[in-house]
Short mmCIF file of C-alpha atoms and ligand atoms in Angstrom, two decimals:
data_model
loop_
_atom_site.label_atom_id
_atom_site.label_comp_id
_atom_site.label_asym_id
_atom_site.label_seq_id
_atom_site.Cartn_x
_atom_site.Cartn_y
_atom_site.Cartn_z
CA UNK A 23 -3.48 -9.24 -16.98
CA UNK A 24 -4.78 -6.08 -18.66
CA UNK A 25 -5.25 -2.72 -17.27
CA UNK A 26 -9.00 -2.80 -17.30
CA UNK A 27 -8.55 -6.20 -14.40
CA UNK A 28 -5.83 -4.46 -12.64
CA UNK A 29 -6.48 -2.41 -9.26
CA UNK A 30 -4.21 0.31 -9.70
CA UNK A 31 -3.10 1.06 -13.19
CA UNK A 32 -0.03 3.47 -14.60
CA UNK A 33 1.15 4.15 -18.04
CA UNK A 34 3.57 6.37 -19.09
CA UNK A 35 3.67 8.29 -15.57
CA UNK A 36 5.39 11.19 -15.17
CA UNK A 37 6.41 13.72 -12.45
CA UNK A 38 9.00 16.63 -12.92
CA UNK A 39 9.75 19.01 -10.49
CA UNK A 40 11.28 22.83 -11.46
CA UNK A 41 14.22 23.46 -9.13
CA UNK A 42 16.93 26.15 -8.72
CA UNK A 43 20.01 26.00 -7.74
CA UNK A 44 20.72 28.93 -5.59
CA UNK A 45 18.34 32.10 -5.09
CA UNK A 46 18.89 33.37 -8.44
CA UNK A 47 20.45 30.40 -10.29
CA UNK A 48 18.55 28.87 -13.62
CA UNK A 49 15.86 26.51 -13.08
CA UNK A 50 15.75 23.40 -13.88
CA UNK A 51 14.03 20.25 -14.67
CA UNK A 52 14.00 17.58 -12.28
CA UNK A 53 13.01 13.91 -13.50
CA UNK A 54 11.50 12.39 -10.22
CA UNK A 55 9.09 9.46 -12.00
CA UNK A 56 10.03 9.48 -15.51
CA UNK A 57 7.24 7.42 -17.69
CA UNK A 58 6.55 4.13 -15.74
CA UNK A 59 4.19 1.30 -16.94
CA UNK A 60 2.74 -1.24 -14.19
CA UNK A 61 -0.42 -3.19 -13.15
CA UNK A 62 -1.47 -4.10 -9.96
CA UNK A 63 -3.94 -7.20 -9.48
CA UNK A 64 -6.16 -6.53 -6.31
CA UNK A 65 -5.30 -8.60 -3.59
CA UNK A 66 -2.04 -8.54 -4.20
CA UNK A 67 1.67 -6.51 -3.25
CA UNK A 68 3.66 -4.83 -6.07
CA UNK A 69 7.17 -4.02 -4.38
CA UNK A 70 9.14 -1.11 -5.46
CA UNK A 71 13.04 -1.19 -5.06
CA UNK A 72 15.34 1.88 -5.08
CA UNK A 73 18.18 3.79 -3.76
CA UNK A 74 17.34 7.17 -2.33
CA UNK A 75 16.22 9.43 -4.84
CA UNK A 76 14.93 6.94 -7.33
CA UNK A 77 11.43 8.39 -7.34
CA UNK A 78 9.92 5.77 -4.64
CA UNK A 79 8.16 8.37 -2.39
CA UNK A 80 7.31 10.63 -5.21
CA UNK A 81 5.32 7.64 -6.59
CA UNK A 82 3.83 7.39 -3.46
CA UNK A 83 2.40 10.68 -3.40
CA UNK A 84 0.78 10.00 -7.12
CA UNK A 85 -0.84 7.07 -5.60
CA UNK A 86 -2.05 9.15 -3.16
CA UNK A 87 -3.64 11.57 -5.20
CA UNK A 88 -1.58 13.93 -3.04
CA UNK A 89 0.25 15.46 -5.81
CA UNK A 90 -0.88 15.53 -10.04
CA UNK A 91 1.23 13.49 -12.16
CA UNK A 92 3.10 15.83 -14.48
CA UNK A 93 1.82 13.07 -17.42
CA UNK A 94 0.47 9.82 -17.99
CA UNK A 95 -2.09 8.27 -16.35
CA UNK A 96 -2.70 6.28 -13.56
CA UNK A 97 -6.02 4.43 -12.39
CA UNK A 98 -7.36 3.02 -9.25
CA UNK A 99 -10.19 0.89 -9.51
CA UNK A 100 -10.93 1.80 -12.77
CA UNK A 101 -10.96 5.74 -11.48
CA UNK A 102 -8.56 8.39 -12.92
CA UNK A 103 -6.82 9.53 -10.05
CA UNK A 104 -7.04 13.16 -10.03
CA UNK A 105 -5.86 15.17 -6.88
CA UNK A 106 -7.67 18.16 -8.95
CA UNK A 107 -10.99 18.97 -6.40
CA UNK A 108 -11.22 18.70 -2.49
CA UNK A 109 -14.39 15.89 -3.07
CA UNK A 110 -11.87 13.93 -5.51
CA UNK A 111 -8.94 13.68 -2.92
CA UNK A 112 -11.17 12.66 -0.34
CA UNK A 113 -12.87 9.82 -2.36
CA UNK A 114 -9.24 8.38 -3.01
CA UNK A 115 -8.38 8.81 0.62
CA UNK A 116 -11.06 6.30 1.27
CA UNK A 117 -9.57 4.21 -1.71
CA UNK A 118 -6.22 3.80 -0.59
CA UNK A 119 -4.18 5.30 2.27
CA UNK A 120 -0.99 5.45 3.33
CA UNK A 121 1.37 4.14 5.77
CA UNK A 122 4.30 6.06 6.55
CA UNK A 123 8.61 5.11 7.56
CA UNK A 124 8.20 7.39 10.77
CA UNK A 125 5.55 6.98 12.82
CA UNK A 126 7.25 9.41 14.80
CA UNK A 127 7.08 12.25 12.92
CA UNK A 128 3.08 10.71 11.39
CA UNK A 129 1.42 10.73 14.86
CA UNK A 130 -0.10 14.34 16.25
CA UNK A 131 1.99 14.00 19.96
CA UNK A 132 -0.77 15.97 21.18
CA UNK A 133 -3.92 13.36 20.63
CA UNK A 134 -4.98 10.41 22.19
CA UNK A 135 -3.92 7.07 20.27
CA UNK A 136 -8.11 7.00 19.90
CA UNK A 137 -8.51 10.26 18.38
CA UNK A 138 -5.41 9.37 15.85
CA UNK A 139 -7.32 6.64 14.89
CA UNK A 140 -11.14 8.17 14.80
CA UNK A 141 -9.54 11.24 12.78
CA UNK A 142 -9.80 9.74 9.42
CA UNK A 143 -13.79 8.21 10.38
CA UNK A 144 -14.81 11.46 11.84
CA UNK A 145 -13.44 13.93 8.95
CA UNK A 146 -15.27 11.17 6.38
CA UNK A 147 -18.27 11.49 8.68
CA UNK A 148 -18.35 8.00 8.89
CA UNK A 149 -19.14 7.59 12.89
CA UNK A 150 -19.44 9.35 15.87
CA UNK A 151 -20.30 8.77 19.74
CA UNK A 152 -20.33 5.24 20.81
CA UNK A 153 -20.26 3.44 17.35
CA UNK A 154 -16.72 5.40 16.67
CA UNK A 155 -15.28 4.49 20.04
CA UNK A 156 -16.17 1.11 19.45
CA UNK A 157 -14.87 0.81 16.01
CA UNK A 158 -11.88 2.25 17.32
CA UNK A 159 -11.41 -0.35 20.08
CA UNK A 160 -11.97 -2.96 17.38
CA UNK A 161 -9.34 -1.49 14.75
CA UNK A 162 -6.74 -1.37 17.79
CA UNK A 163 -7.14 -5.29 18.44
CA UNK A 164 -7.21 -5.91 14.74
CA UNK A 165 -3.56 -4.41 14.71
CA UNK A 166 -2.58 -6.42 18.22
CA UNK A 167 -2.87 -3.61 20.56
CA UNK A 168 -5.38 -3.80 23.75
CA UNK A 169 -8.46 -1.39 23.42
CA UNK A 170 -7.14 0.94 26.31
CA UNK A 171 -4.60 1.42 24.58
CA UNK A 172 -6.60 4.51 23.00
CA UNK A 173 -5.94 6.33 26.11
CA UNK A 174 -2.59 6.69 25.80
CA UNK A 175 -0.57 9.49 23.65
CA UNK A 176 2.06 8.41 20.51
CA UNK A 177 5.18 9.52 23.07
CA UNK A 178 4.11 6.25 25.86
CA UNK A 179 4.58 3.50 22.97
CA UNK A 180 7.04 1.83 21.56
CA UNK A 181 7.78 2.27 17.58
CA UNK A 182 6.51 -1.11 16.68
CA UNK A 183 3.49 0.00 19.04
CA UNK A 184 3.54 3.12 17.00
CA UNK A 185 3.58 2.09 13.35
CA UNK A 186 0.39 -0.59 14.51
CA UNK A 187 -1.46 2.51 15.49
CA UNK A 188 -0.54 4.01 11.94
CA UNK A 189 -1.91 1.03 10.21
CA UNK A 190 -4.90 0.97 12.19
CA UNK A 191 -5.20 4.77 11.33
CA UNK A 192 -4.90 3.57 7.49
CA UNK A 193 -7.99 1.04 7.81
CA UNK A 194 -10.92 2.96 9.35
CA UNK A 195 -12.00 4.27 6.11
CA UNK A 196 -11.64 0.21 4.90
CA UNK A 197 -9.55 1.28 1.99
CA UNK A 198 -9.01 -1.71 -0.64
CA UNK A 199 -5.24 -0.75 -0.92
CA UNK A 200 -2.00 0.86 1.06
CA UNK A 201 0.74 2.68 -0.20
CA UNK A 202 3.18 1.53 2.31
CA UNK A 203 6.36 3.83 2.13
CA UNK A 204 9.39 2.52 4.26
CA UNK A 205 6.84 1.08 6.57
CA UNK A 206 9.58 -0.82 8.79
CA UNK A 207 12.98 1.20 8.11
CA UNK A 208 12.79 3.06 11.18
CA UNK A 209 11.57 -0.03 13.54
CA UNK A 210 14.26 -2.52 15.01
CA UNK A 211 14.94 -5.50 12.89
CA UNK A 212 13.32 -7.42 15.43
CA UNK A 213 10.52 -5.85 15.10
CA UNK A 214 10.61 -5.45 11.33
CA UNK A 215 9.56 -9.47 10.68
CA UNK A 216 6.51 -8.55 13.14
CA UNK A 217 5.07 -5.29 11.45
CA UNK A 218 5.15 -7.26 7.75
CA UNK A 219 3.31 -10.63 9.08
CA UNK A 220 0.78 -8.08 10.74
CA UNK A 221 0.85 -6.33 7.47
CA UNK A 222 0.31 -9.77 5.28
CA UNK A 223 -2.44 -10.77 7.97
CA UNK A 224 -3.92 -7.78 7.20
CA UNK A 225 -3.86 -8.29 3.61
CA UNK A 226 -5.16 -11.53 3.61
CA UNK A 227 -7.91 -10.95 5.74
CA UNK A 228 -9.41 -8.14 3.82
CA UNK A 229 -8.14 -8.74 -0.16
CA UNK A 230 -6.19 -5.46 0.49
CA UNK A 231 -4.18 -4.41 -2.70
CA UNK A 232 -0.49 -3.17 -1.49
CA UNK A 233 2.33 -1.10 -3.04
CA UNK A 234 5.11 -1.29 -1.02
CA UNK A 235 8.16 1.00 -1.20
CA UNK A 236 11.51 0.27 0.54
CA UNK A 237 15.08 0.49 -0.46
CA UNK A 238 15.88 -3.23 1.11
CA UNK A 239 15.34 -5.89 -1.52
CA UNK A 240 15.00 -8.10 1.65
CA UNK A 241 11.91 -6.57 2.53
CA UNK A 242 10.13 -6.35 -0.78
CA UNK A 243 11.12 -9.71 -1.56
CA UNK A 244 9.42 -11.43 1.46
CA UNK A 245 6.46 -9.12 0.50
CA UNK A 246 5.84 -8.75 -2.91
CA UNK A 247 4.20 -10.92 -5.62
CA UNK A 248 5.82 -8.06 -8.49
CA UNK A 249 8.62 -5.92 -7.97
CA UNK A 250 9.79 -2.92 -9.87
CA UNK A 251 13.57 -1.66 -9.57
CA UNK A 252 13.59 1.67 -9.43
CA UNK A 253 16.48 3.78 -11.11
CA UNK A 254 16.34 7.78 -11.28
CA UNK A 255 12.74 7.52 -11.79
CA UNK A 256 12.72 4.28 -14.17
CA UNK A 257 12.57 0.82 -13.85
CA UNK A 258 15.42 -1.18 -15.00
CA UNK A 259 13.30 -4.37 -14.36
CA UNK A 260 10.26 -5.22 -13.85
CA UNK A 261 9.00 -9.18 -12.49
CA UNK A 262 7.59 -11.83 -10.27
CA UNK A 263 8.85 -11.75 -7.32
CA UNK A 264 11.23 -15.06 -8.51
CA UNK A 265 11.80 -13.42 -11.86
CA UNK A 266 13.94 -10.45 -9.61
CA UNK A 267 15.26 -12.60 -7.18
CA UNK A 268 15.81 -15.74 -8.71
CA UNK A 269 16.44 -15.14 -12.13
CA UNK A 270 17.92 -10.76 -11.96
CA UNK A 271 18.65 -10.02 -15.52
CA UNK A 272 19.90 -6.09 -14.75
CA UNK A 273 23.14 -5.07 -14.02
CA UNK A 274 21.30 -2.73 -11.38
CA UNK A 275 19.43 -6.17 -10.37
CA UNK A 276 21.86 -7.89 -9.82
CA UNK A 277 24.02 -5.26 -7.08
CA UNK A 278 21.14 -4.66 -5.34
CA UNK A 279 20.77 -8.18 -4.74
CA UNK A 280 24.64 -8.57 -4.00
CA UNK A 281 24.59 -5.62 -1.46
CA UNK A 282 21.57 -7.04 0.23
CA UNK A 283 23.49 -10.29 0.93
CA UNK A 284 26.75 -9.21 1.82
CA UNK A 285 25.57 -5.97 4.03
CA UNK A 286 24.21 -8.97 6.21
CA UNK A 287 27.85 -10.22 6.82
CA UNK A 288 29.97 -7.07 6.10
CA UNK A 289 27.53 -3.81 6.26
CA UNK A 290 28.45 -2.36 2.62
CA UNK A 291 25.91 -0.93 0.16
CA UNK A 292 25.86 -0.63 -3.75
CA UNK A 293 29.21 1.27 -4.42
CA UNK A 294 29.37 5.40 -5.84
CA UNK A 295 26.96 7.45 -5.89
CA UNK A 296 23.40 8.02 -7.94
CA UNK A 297 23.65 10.61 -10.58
CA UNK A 298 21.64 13.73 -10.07
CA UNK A 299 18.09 13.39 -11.39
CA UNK A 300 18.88 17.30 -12.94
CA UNK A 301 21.91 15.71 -15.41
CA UNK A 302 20.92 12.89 -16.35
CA UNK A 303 23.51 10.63 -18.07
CA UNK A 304 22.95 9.74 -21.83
CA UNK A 305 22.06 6.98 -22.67
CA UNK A 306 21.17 4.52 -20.43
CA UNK A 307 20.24 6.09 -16.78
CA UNK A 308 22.68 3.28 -15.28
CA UNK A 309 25.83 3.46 -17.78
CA UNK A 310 28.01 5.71 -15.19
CA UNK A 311 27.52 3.12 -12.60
CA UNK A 312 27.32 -0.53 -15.15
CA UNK A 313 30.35 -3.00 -15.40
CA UNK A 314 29.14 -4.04 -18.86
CA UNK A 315 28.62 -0.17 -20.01
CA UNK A 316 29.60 0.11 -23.68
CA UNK A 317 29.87 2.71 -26.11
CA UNK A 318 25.99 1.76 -27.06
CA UNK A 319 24.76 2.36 -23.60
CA UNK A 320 26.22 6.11 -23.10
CA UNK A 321 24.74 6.70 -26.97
CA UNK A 322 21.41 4.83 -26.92
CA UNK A 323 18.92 4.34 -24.30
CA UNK A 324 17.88 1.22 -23.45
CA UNK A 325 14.16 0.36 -24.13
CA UNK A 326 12.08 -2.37 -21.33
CA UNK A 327 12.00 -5.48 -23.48
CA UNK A 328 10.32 -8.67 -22.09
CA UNK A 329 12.62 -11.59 -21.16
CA UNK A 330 10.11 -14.08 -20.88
CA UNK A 331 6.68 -13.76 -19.90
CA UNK A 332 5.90 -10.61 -17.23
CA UNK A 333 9.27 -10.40 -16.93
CA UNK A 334 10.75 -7.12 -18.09
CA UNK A 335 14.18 -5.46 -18.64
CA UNK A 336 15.90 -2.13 -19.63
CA UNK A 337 18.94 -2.98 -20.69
CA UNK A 338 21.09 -3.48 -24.38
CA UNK A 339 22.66 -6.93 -23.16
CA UNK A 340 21.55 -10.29 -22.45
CA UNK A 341 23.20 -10.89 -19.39
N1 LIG B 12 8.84 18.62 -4.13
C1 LIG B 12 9.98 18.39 -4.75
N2 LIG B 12 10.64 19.39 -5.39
C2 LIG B 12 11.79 19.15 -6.04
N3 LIG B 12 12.39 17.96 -6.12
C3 LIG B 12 11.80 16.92 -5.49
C4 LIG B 12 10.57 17.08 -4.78
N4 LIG B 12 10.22 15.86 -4.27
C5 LIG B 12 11.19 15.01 -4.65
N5 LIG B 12 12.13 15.64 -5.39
C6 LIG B 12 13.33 15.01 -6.00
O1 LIG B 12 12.87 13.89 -6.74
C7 LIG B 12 13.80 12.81 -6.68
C8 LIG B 12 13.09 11.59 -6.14
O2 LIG B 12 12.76 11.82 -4.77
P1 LIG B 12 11.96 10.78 -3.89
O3 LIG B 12 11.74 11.39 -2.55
O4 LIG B 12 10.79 10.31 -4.64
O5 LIG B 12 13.01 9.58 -3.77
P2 LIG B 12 12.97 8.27 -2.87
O6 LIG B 12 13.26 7.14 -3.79
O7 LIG B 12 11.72 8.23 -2.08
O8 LIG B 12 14.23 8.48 -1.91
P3 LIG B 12 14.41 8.05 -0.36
O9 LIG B 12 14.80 6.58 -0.40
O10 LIG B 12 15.55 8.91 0.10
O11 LIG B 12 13.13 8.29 0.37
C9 LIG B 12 14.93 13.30 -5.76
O12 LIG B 12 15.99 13.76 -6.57
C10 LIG B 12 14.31 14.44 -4.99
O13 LIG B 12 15.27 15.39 -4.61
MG1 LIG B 13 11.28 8.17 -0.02
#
């Protein structure tokens, strides 16, 4: 695949953030998304993997035209996104839209489940009166929820109930992708398996193009056709979805995958903690944390070389 077929398109993507410690401490720079290369084909779900603070939501925003990339570029559909004029961010809001972790905290508690989900249409101007209210009505059942449900306000459902109304939100300006951030972290795990086969109906039925952020490997790996692990703002591997699970070639990789199994059984994450984003180690991003580290890895930093096919990794060895 080449850029020019893919939906959404970034190359050498960048976002830094200027932050001070303290009211009058020295500011510094903050490497959220530090230079990432991916494709997406449309139609299908690029999964992004990451411990907190490894630049997931920050993508997110990019993707959302909701903040400027610091550099690089990134296209959708062949457009440079570009969250520059009001008239640009508005024609990517009806290119892709997002779906939040909380729909707590993304529903107005003051509005009708209806007007949550005509907001979008009637700010686009894309219906009013009885053609909104219908199309509406329709959205609701295409999520699973009954019509009347548009009646009631965010606080009388349930947060499965919820995040269906957020994804119904999403698709009344018929976007042809999501940015799904954390869509199921905050829903019961039996509710979890529900919300992603509602999501991959979804998908299927309209050729939607999906990036889908979460920090359980179990999730992006039932989703995703790609996945990218994220690590202070830079993939350590990049893959089909069997290259990552099946065949991990990155240290990183690899204890994700091991926490993700045994937290079923004993409850433990990936041991010690992720190194500030503000001092970053030398070397490679993921010597302070690697078995294998060697004297190369804190000297020289680790370039993505391809493993085989699509199948990417950032790392000195050949584990
Ligand atoms: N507006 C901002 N100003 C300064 N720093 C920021 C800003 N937004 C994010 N960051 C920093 O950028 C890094 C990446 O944050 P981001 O929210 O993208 O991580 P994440 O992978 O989504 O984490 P989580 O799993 O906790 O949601 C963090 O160190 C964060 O503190
Ligand atoms: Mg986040």
């Amino acid at each position: 695949m080449t850029a020019a077929t893919a939906f959404i398109s970034a190359a050498r993507l960048h976002k830094t953030y200027r932050v001070r410690k303290g009211l009058f401490g020295k500011s510094k720079t903050l490497h959220a998304v530090a230079g990432l290369d991916f494709d997406v084909p449309p139609g299908s779900t690029f999964g992004l993997v990451g411990e907190s603070g490894s630049g997931k939501s920050t993508l997110a925003r990019l993707l959302l035209a909701a903040e400027p990339a610091t550099s690089g570029e990134l296209h959708v559909d062949g457009r440079l996104v570009s969250s520059g004029t009001v008239a640009e961010r508005k024609a990517f809001h009806k290119l892709v839209q997002p779906v939040l972790q909380d729909p707590y905290a993304s529903l107005n508690p003051m509005m009708r489940i209806g007007e949550i989900v005509a907001e979008p249409m009637r700010v686009h101007g894309l219906l009013k009166g009885p053609a909104l209210h219908d199309r509406v009505g329709a959205l609701l059942e295409s999520v699973g929820l009954l019509p009347e449900m548009a009646q009631r306000y965010p606080n009388e459902l349930s947060g499965g109930q919820r995040q269906r109304v957020a994804i119904a939100r999403a698709l009344g300006l018929e976007p042809r992708a999501l940015v799904l951030d954390e869509p199921v972290s905050a829903l019961d795990v039996s509710i979890q398996a529900q919300i992603l086969n509602l999501l991959k109906d979804i998908q299927a039925r309209r050729g939607l193009t999906y990036v889908l952020i979460s920090h359980d490997l179990a999730v992006v790996a039932y989703m995703s056709n790609r996945i990218g692990v994220l690590y202070l703002g830079e993939f350590m591997e990049l893959g089909s979805r069997d290259d990552i699970i099946r065949n991990p070639k990155h240290p990183y990789t690899r204890a994700l995958l091991a926490s993700s199994e045994s937290r079923v059984e004993t409850g433990a994450s990936v041991v010690s903690e992720i190194p500030s984003p503000i001092a970053l180690p030398t070397g490679c991003r993921y010597q302070s944390r690697c078995p294998h580290a060697s004297v190369r890895c804190r000297q020289e930093k680790p370039e993505p070389r391809s493993v085989g096919g699509m199948h990417s990794v950032a790392c000195h060895f050949d584990l």
